[in-house]
Structures are given as C-alpha cells and as structure tokens.
mmCIF file of C-alpha atoms in Angstrom:
data_model
loop_
_atom_site.group_PDB
_atom_site.id
_atom_site.type_symbol
_atom_site.label_atom_id
_atom_site.label_comp_id
_atom_site.label_asym_id
_atom_site.label_seq_id
_atom_site.Cartn_x
_atom_site.Cartn_y
_atom_site.Cartn_z
ATOM 1 C CA MET A 853 95.813 120.244 97.237
ATOM 2 C CA LYS A 854 93.247 121.848 99.562
ATOM 3 C CA SER A 855 94.317 122.023 103.188
ATOM 4 C CA ASP A 856 91.194 120.164 104.349
ATOM 5 C CA LYS A 857 92.330 117.203 102.244
ATOM 6 C CA ILE A 858 95.536 116.847 104.245
ATOM 7 C CA TYR A 859 95.746 115.798 107.883
ATOM 8 C CA GLN A 860 96.610 118.936 109.820
ATOM 9 C CA GLY A 861 98.802 117.070 112.294
ATOM 10 C CA THR A 862 101.185 115.780 109.634
ATOM 11 C CA LYS A 863 104.050 118.024 110.744
ATOM 12 C CA THR A 864 104.019 116.503 114.247
ATOM 13 C CA LEU A 865 104.308 112.899 113.062
ATOM 14 C CA PRO A 866 107.471 111.121 114.204
ATOM 15 C CA ARG A 867 110.303 110.972 111.728
ATOM 16 C CA GLY A 868 113.818 109.617 111.510
ATOM 17 C CA LYS A 869 115.701 106.435 110.785
ATOM 18 C CA ALA A 870 115.539 103.258 112.826
ATOM 19 C CA LYS A 871 118.727 101.827 114.260
ATOM 20 C CA ASP A 872 120.433 98.934 112.507
ATOM 21 C CA ASN A 873 120.117 96.401 115.327
ATOM 22 C CA LEU A 874 118.239 93.163 114.661
ATOM 23 C CA ILE A 875 116.081 91.150 117.061
ATOM 24 C CA GLN A 876 115.224 87.508 116.472
ATOM 25 C CA GLY A 877 111.567 87.026 115.670
ATOM 26 C CA CYS A 878 108.897 87.619 113.061
ATOM 27 C CA LEU A 879 106.597 90.602 112.673
ATOM 28 C CA VAL A 880 103.225 89.763 111.086
ATOM 29 C CA VAL A 881 101.276 92.768 109.757
ATOM 30 C CA GLU A 882 97.592 92.552 108.855
ATOM 31 C CA GLY A 883 96.099 94.570 105.974
ATOM 32 C CA GLY A 884 92.880 96.539 105.724
ATOM 33 C CA ALA A 885 93.466 99.341 103.174
ATOM 34 C CA PHE A 886 93.372 102.698 104.989
ATOM 35 C CA ARG A 887 92.751 100.961 108.302
ATOM 36 C CA GLY A 888 96.454 100.236 107.883
ATOM 37 C CA LEU A 889 97.105 103.652 109.456
ATOM 38 C CA TYR A 890 96.768 101.762 112.737
ATOM 39 C CA ASN A 891 99.619 99.375 111.986
ATOM 40 C CA GLN A 892 101.710 102.259 110.673
ATOM 41 C CA GLY A 893 101.426 103.885 114.107
ATOM 42 C CA VAL A 894 102.423 100.631 115.790
ATOM 43 C CA LEU A 895 105.425 100.083 113.512
ATOM 44 C CA ASP A 896 106.694 103.621 114.044
ATOM 45 C CA ALA A 897 106.579 103.110 117.810
ATOM 46 C CA LEU A 898 108.466 99.818 117.477
ATOM 47 C CA MET A 899 111.175 101.466 115.398
ATOM 48 C CA GLU A 900 111.504 104.315 117.881
ATOM 49 C CA GLN A 901 112.079 101.710 120.593
ATOM 50 C CA ASP A 902 114.714 99.846 118.524
ATOM 51 C CA ILE A 903 112.482 96.809 118.039
ATOM 52 C CA ASN A 904 113.631 95.768 114.574
ATOM 53 C CA LEU A 905 112.639 92.145 114.064
ATOM 54 C CA CYS A 906 114.710 90.157 111.600
ATOM 55 C CA CYS A 907 111.680 88.953 109.626
ATOM 56 C CA THR A 908 108.608 90.864 108.477
ATOM 57 C CA ILE A 909 105.625 89.403 106.632
ATOM 58 C CA GLY A 910 102.804 91.661 105.500
ATOM 59 C CA VAL A 911 99.487 91.475 103.702
ATOM 60 C CA SER A 912 98.094 94.273 101.528
ATOM 61 C CA ALA A 913 98.401 97.525 103.514
ATOM 62 C CA GLY A 914 100.533 95.535 105.943
ATOM 63 C CA ALA A 915 102.995 94.822 103.131
ATOM 64 C CA LEU A 916 103.121 98.514 102.217
ATOM 65 C CA ALA A 917 103.853 99.440 105.835
ATOM 66 C CA GLY A 918 106.328 96.571 106.014
ATOM 67 C CA VAL A 919 108.474 98.138 103.286
ATOM 68 C CA ASN A 920 109.091 101.189 105.468
ATOM 69 C CA TYR A 921 109.634 99.076 108.589
ATOM 70 C CA VAL A 922 112.311 96.977 106.894
ATOM 71 C CA ALA A 923 113.822 100.147 105.405
ATOM 72 C CA GLY A 924 113.784 101.833 108.827
ATOM 73 C CA ARG A 925 111.843 104.904 107.638
ATOM 74 C CA ILE A 926 110.042 106.162 110.752
ATOM 75 C CA GLY A 927 106.879 108.086 109.929
ATOM 76 C CA ALA A 928 107.164 107.704 106.155
ATOM 77 C CA SER A 929 104.062 105.536 105.643
ATOM 78 C CA ALA A 930 101.772 107.740 107.698
ATOM 79 C CA ARG A 931 103.176 111.013 106.391
ATOM 80 C CA PHE A 932 102.620 109.859 102.823
ATOM 81 C CA ASN A 933 99.079 108.571 103.364
ATOM 82 C CA LEU A 934 97.974 111.535 105.458
ATOM 83 C CA THR A 935 99.274 113.920 102.793
ATOM 84 C CA TYR A 936 98.246 112.228 99.534
ATOM 85 C CA ARG A 937 95.054 110.347 100.435
ATOM 86 C CA HIS A 938 92.997 112.726 98.254
ATOM 87 C CA ASP A 939 95.469 112.956 95.375
ATOM 88 C CA LYS A 940 93.600 111.299 92.502
ATOM 89 C CA ARG A 941 96.859 110.058 91.035
ATOM 90 C CA TYR A 942 97.260 107.955 94.179
ATOM 91 C CA VAL A 943 93.656 107.019 94.987
ATOM 92 C CA GLY A 944 90.768 107.489 92.604
ATOM 93 C CA SER A 945 89.915 108.201 88.992
ATOM 94 C CA SER A 946 93.393 109.027 87.691
ATOM 95 C CA ALA A 947 94.826 105.936 89.336
ATOM 96 C CA MET A 948 92.083 103.819 87.756
ATOM 97 C CA ARG A 949 92.836 105.196 84.276
ATOM 98 C CA ARG A 950 96.612 105.020 84.526
ATOM 99 C CA HIS A 951 97.141 101.904 86.609
ATOM 100 C CA HIS A 952 93.890 99.925 86.198
ATOM 101 C CA GLY A 953 93.271 99.821 89.917
ATOM 102 C CA LEU A 954 91.953 101.990 92.719
ATOM 103 C CA ILE A 955 95.502 102.662 93.995
ATOM 104 C CA GLY A 956 98.171 104.164 91.726
ATOM 105 C CA PHE A 957 101.063 101.979 92.810
ATOM 106 C CA ARG A 958 103.629 103.043 90.240
ATOM 107 C CA GLY A 959 103.170 106.681 91.123
ATOM 108 C CA LEU A 960 103.063 105.812 94.817
ATOM 109 C CA PHE A 961 106.393 103.988 94.824
ATOM 110 C CA GLY A 962 108.061 106.639 92.694
ATOM 111 C CA ARG A 963 106.874 109.541 94.802
ATOM 112 C CA LEU A 964 107.626 107.743 98.057
ATOM 113 C CA GLN A 965 111.165 107.053 96.874
ATOM 114 C CA ARG A 966 111.708 110.682 95.908
ATOM 115 C CA LYS A 967 110.437 112.046 99.220
ATOM 116 C CA TYR A 968 111.934 109.328 101.418
ATOM 117 C CA PRO A 969 114.885 107.698 99.605
ATOM 118 C CA LEU A 970 115.226 104.009 100.303
ATOM 119 C CA ASP A 971 118.340 102.873 102.144
ATOM 120 C CA GLU A 972 118.949 99.983 99.765
ATOM 121 C CA ASN A 973 121.817 98.537 101.816
ATOM 122 C CA ARG A 974 119.483 98.170 104.767
ATOM 123 C CA PHE A 975 116.372 97.114 102.855
ATOM 124 C CA TYR A 976 118.151 94.470 100.774
ATOM 125 C CA ASP A 977 120.269 93.181 103.648
ATOM 126 C CA PRO A 978 119.722 89.391 103.457
ATOM 127 C CA ASN A 979 119.576 89.282 107.259
ATOM 128 C CA ARG A 980 116.332 91.290 107.078
ATOM 129 C CA ARG A 981 113.740 88.944 105.642
ATOM 130 C CA PHE A 982 110.667 90.527 104.042
ATOM 131 C CA ILE A 983 107.791 88.419 102.766
ATOM 132 C CA VAL A 984 104.775 89.700 100.864
ATOM 133 C CA VAL A 985 101.511 87.742 100.822
ATOM 134 C CA ALA A 986 99.361 87.622 97.665
ATOM 135 C CA THR A 987 96.653 85.337 96.320
ATOM 136 C CA ASN A 988 97.136 83.259 93.183
ATOM 137 C CA CYS A 989 94.029 83.893 91.064
ATOM 138 C CA GLU A 990 94.341 80.649 89.116
ATOM 139 C CA THR A 991 94.759 78.301 92.084
ATOM 140 C CA GLY A 992 93.164 80.324 94.890
ATOM 141 C CA GLU A 993 96.200 79.536 97.025
ATOM 142 C CA THR A 994 98.307 81.887 99.125
ATOM 143 C CA GLU A 995 101.622 82.939 97.603
ATOM 144 C CA TYR A 996 104.571 84.080 99.720
ATOM 145 C CA PHE A 997 106.988 86.296 97.781
ATOM 146 C CA GLU A 998 110.262 86.929 99.560
ATOM 147 C CA LYS A 999 112.669 89.797 99.013
ATOM 148 C CA GLY A 1000 115.836 88.550 97.365
ATOM 149 C CA ILE A 1001 114.067 85.518 95.910
ATOM 150 C CA THR A 1002 111.122 86.882 93.956
ATOM 151 C CA GLY A 1003 111.941 88.784 90.786
ATOM 152 C CA ASP A 1004 110.479 92.163 91.816
ATOM 153 C CA ILE A 1005 109.421 92.720 95.413
ATOM 154 C CA GLN A 1006 107.657 96.012 94.592
ATOM 155 C CA THR A 1007 105.437 94.268 92.065
ATOM 156 C CA ALA A 1008 104.670 91.670 94.717
ATOM 157 C CA VAL A 1009 103.647 94.461 97.119
ATOM 158 C CA GLN A 1010 101.407 95.911 94.413
ATOM 159 C CA ALA A 1011 99.750 92.514 93.912
ATOM 160 C CA SER A 1012 99.318 92.031 97.643
ATOM 161 C CA ALA A 1013 97.479 95.364 97.959
ATOM 162 C CA SER A 1014 95.408 95.151 94.736
ATOM 163 C CA MET A 1015 91.871 94.817 96.001
ATOM 164 C CA PRO A 1016 89.516 92.411 94.207
ATOM 165 C CA TYR A 1017 86.668 93.741 92.042
ATOM 166 C CA VAL A 1018 88.370 97.146 91.551
ATOM 167 C CA SER A 1019 91.877 96.115 90.421
ATOM 168 C CA GLU A 1020 93.410 94.235 87.538
ATOM 169 C CA MET A 1021 95.374 91.100 88.332
ATOM 170 C CA VAL A 1022 99.105 91.646 88.749
ATOM 171 C CA GLN A 1023 101.694 89.262 87.321
ATOM 172 C CA VAL A 1024 104.312 88.216 89.873
ATOM 173 C CA ASP A 1025 106.876 85.637 88.783
ATOM 174 C CA GLY A 1026 104.477 84.557 86.037
ATOM 175 C CA LYS A 1027 101.502 84.166 88.392
ATOM 176 C CA LYS A 1028 98.290 86.197 88.212
ATOM 177 C CA CYS A 1029 97.733 87.615 91.681
ATOM 178 C CA LEU A 1030 95.490 89.876 93.737
ATOM 179 C CA ASP A 1031 95.140 90.967 97.365
ATOM 180 C CA GLY A 1032 96.780 88.576 99.803
ATOM 181 C CA GLY A 1033 93.868 89.091 102.181
ATOM 182 C CA CYS A 1034 91.605 87.141 99.823
ATOM 183 C CA SER A 1035 93.273 83.923 100.974
ATOM 184 C CA CYS A 1036 95.152 84.764 104.186
ATOM 185 C CA LYS A 1037 94.444 87.952 106.097
ATOM 186 C CA ILE A 1038 96.808 87.312 109.025
ATOM 187 C CA PRO A 1039 99.765 85.073 108.060
ATOM 188 C CA TYR A 1040 100.848 84.037 111.558
ATOM 189 C CA GLN A 1041 100.773 80.358 110.536
ATOM 190 C CA TRP A 1042 103.589 81.006 108.049
ATOM 191 C CA ALA A 1043 105.702 82.383 110.899
ATOM 192 C CA LEU A 1044 104.928 79.339 113.057
ATOM 193 C CA ASP A 1045 105.759 76.974 110.201
ATOM 194 C CA GLN A 1046 109.096 78.762 109.699
ATOM 195 C CA GLY A 1047 109.996 77.946 113.288
ATOM 196 C CA TYR A 1048 110.048 81.466 114.738
ATOM 197 C CA GLU A 1049 109.785 81.325 118.509
ATOM 198 C CA LYS A 1050 108.925 85.002 118.884
ATOM 199 C CA ILE A 1051 106.039 86.228 116.740
ATOM 200 C CA VAL A 1052 104.480 89.687 117.007
ATOM 201 C CA VAL A 1053 101.159 90.143 115.209
ATOM 202 C CA VAL A 1054 99.896 93.652 114.448
ATOM 203 C CA ARG A 1055 96.136 93.730 113.840
ATOM 204 C CA THR A 1056 93.969 96.427 112.267
ATOM 205 C CA ARG A 1057 90.788 95.269 113.983
ATOM 206 C CA GLU A 1058 90.081 94.860 117.673
ATOM 207 C CA ARG A 1059 90.393 91.337 119.072
ATOM 208 C CA GLU A 1060 86.622 90.902 119.426
ATOM 209 C CA TYR A 1061 85.812 91.806 115.825
ATOM 210 C CA ARG A 1062 84.415 89.106 113.536
ATOM 211 C CA LYS A 1063 83.224 89.429 109.949
ATOM 212 C CA LYS A 1064 79.632 88.708 108.996
ATOM 213 C CA GLU A 1065 79.351 85.424 107.159
ATOM 214 C CA SER A 1066 76.882 85.167 104.289
ATOM 215 C CA SER A 1067 75.554 82.502 101.951
ATOM 216 C CA ALA A 1068 75.831 84.945 99.044
ATOM 217 C CA ARG A 1069 78.545 84.101 96.527
ATOM 218 C CA PRO A 1070 79.275 87.315 94.565
ATOM 219 C CA ALA A 1071 82.829 86.324 93.649
ATOM 220 C CA ARG A 1072 81.646 83.199 91.839
ATOM 221 C CA ARG A 1073 79.786 85.419 89.403
ATOM 222 C CA PHE A 1074 82.430 88.139 89.089
ATOM 223 C CA TYR A 1075 85.388 85.722 88.809
ATOM 224 C CA ARG A 1076 83.595 82.894 87.035
ATOM 225 C CA ASN A 1077 86.715 82.238 84.920
ATOM 226 C CA TYR A 1078 88.760 81.801 88.111
ATOM 227 C CA PRO A 1079 86.617 79.395 90.166
ATOM 228 C CA ALA A 1080 89.286 78.470 92.737
ATOM 229 C CA PHE A 1081 89.958 82.137 93.483
ATOM 230 C CA ALA A 1082 86.245 82.927 93.614
ATOM 231 C CA LYS A 1083 85.630 80.149 96.118
ATOM 232 C CA LYS A 1084 88.485 81.328 98.327
ATOM 233 C CA LEU A 1085 87.248 84.929 98.173
ATOM 234 C CA ASP A 1086 83.652 83.991 99.027
ATOM 235 C CA ASN A 1087 84.872 81.929 101.988
ATOM 236 C CA SER A 1088 87.288 84.575 103.267
ATOM 237 C CA PRO A 1089 84.999 85.915 106.066
ATOM 238 C CA ARG A 1090 84.670 82.410 107.524
ATOM 239 C CA ASP A 1091 88.404 81.768 107.222
ATOM 240 C CA TYR A 1092 89.217 85.134 108.812
ATOM 241 C CA ASN A 1093 86.965 84.456 111.790
ATOM 242 C CA ALA A 1094 88.671 81.106 112.311
ATOM 243 C CA GLN A 1095 92.055 82.846 112.260
ATOM 244 C CA CYS A 1096 90.861 85.357 114.860
ATOM 245 C CA ASP A 1097 89.743 82.553 117.175
ATOM 246 C CA GLU A 1098 93.021 80.690 116.772
ATOM 247 C CA LEU A 1099 95.047 83.854 117.351
ATOM 248 C CA LEU A 1100 93.315 84.429 120.669
ATOM 249 C CA ALA A 1101 94.190 80.894 121.759
ATOM 250 C CA LEU A 1102 97.829 81.292 120.688
ATOM 251 C CA GLU A 1103 98.057 84.611 122.493
ATOM 252 C CA GLU A 1104 96.671 83.110 125.690
ATOM 253 C CA THR A 1105 99.344 80.403 125.639
ATOM 254 C CA GLY A 1106 102.092 82.991 125.107
ATOM 255 C CA LYS A 1107 103.153 81.652 121.701
ATOM 256 C CA ILE A 1108 102.242 84.895 119.946
ATOM 257 C CA PHE A 1109 102.192 88.518 121.089
ATOM 258 C CA THR A 1110 99.365 90.551 119.540
ATOM 259 C CA ILE A 1111 98.985 94.308 119.296
ATOM 260 C CA ALA A 1112 95.402 95.199 118.371
ATOM 261 C CA PRO A 1113 93.206 98.309 118.522
ATOM 262 C CA SER A 1114 92.149 99.093 122.074
ATOM 263 C CA GLN A 1115 88.812 100.423 120.849
ATOM 264 C CA PRO A 1116 86.476 99.604 117.946
ATOM 265 C CA VAL A 1117 87.777 100.777 114.575
ATOM 266 C CA ARG A 1118 85.203 102.895 112.730
ATOM 267 C CA VAL A 1119 87.394 103.701 109.744
ATOM 268 C CA LYS A 1120 86.329 102.453 106.307
ATOM 269 C CA ARG A 1121 88.680 100.610 103.984
ATOM 270 C CA ILE A 1122 88.738 103.621 101.645
ATOM 271 C CA GLU A 1123 88.228 106.254 104.341
ATOM 272 C CA LYS A 1124 88.099 109.906 103.239
ATOM 273 C CA ASP A 1125 87.946 111.643 106.616
ATOM 274 C CA MET A 1126 91.501 112.774 107.320
ATOM 275 C CA ASP A 1127 90.887 113.381 111.019
ATOM 276 C CA LYS A 1128 89.674 109.788 111.419
ATOM 277 C CA LEU A 1129 92.778 108.522 109.653
ATOM 278 C CA GLY A 1130 95.095 110.641 111.774
ATOM 279 C CA GLU A 1131 93.344 109.524 114.959
ATOM 280 C CA LEU A 1132 93.669 105.884 113.904
ATOM 281 C CA TYR A 1133 97.408 106.323 113.355
ATOM 282 C CA TYR A 1134 97.844 107.768 116.836
ATOM 283 C CA LEU A 1135 95.675 105.034 118.329
ATOM 284 C CA GLY A 1136 98.167 102.494 116.974
ATOM 285 C CA TYR A 1137 101.098 104.581 118.174
ATOM 286 C CA ARG A 1138 99.667 104.890 121.710
ATOM 287 C CA ASP A 1139 98.537 101.263 121.877
ATOM 288 C CA ALA A 1140 102.060 100.120 121.025
ATOM 289 C CA TYR A 1141 103.593 102.235 123.787
ATOM 290 C CA GLN A 1142 100.934 101.017 126.211
ATOM 291 C CA VAL A 1143 102.124 97.410 125.811
ATOM 292 C CA MET A 1144 105.802 98.188 125.139
ATOM 293 C CA ASP A 1145 107.153 96.842 128.429
ATOM 294 C CA SER A 1146 105.181 93.605 128.030
ATOM 295 C CA LEU A 1147 106.384 93.286 124.444
ATOM 296 C CA LYS A 1148 110.005 93.752 125.445
ATOM 297 C CA THR A 1149 109.623 91.130 128.155
ATOM 298 C CA TYR A 1150 108.130 88.721 125.606
ATOM 299 C CA LEU A 1151 111.065 89.375 123.240
ATOM 300 C CA GLY A 1152 113.643 89.007 126.010
ATOM 301 C CA ILE A 1153 114.642 92.674 125.961
ATOM 302 C CA ALA A 1154 115.565 94.409 129.217
ATOM 303 C CA VAL A 1155 112.905 96.888 130.342
ATOM 304 C CA ASP A 1156 114.240 100.261 131.499
#
C-alpha cells in the first residue's frame, strides 16, 4: 500500500493492554463511521488511565471501538483504521463484491484478530457487559444484542455498523438488521433504564451540532418493502436532535458525563484524508485527558 494511504503517525499511537480492574458504570459510544476515530482516541485515553467500566454499549463505529475497549487493546482500533483505510478489501470495491457492503467485516475481524489477538478470557468475562445496538429492518425498532446472550456478537457488530443504502441486511438471531444509528444513535436511555448511576457518553460530534431536518422521504422509496424501517430512517435526524437536547439537560444535572469534540468535526463519514483522520483521533485523545480529573471525580475515583 502506498505510504500516502497510511497515516504517517501510526507508529507513535499508544499501544498496550488495559488493566483488569473494573469500575461500576456504563460507557455509551456513539457511531459515525470514520468519525469514530474520535471515540477511539477517547477510549484509548480511558484505558491508559485504568478507567474500565463494567458495561459498554456501542452503536456502529462505536460498537467496533467497543470491542477493543472491552478486550483492553489500547491503540488497536486506531492503528488498524489508520493503516487499512485505503485497503479495498476493507473499504471499497472489493469489500462490496465479497461482503455485499461498503465495509469488509469478515476480512476486518480476521485481520484484526491476527494482528491483535483477542484476550478471550477478558472479553468474554461475564462481569464485562458488552451490548451492540442494531436496527430491526422489519419492525423499525432498536435491538440490543448482548455478549454472552446473542448467538454471535461479531455478527451483531457487523449489523450495527452496516450502513443503510450501501449494505445488505445482516441476520442476527433470526432478525434482519442494519445500522443501529438508524433507530438510536446515542443509546444513553438504555443505560438509564438499566439503572446505571454512572454513565459516560462518548460523542463523535460537538455538543452544539444538530442534523438538518428535511421533509424528503428517500428511505420510503428505497426500503418500500420495509415501511417501519423506512419511517424510522427518514425520521432519524429529528430523533437524533431530540437526543442531543436531552443529553445536554442530563449532563447539566450531573446524571451523565459527556465527552464530546472540543471543536467542530469536519471529517466525512467515509473520509479519505489520512491526516484528517489522524488529527481526529488525537483530538479525542487530548479531549479525554483534558476532562480526566473531572471524569474521575464523577466516577468517584481519587484524583492524583
């Protein structure tokens, strides 16, 4: 692969294995395709600081990053994405032919496992909950697939990150599913409903960002055989904006701790510019360290 197709700062990315300690609370990780480099930077900083929450729930790219957080693989997500972004077997034409989607998930998981072997004892530890969010294409409802309960958690991750319009539906436990962000982009409500008193939300957009709402209904034409899913997808900008407003209110009351980009994110969902992707990763990494003392106070951890 040409050197200009790989982020030149890859060798300086943090690496290592997170400690085995567990902290009570739930980590909620937003998606956003390659904007997920931001949350990968945040999660690496948390692992370096021994902040290993006992429950992780992720959507789309947030679910992919969540795998490495639960497994304790510091730097693995970013190192993989900043190396293989332009490998067509991972993203692009070869992935479309082989895997019927823009992202080649089977090749991704296999290569990731070979380069960064999964500590299965840690990942499958029942004390480390991991929940993947996907959207049921027949009902339009949000599905929550939990490690140790669902039949194949990797297939659930694939479904969660399979973008609409450019990916085939993925069967998970007999349900046809696509991107979890179609129905629930930031699953903080699940964490509240589960009774978690400490909830850390990692965003991939700045707090002020809101999606443009439109009266156009493209999904109703494209997914005319799945009307409930199409309706949910067409309404997703409105639902997302409502979530953003509610998150701000919850953060102000101290119920939820949010880590969000400290500056506007100009990275596209399928960004090609490797420097932009590397900079976004380090923005997340720095932003996490900037609020680390406040986060530890929120979690009840002594600040050095």
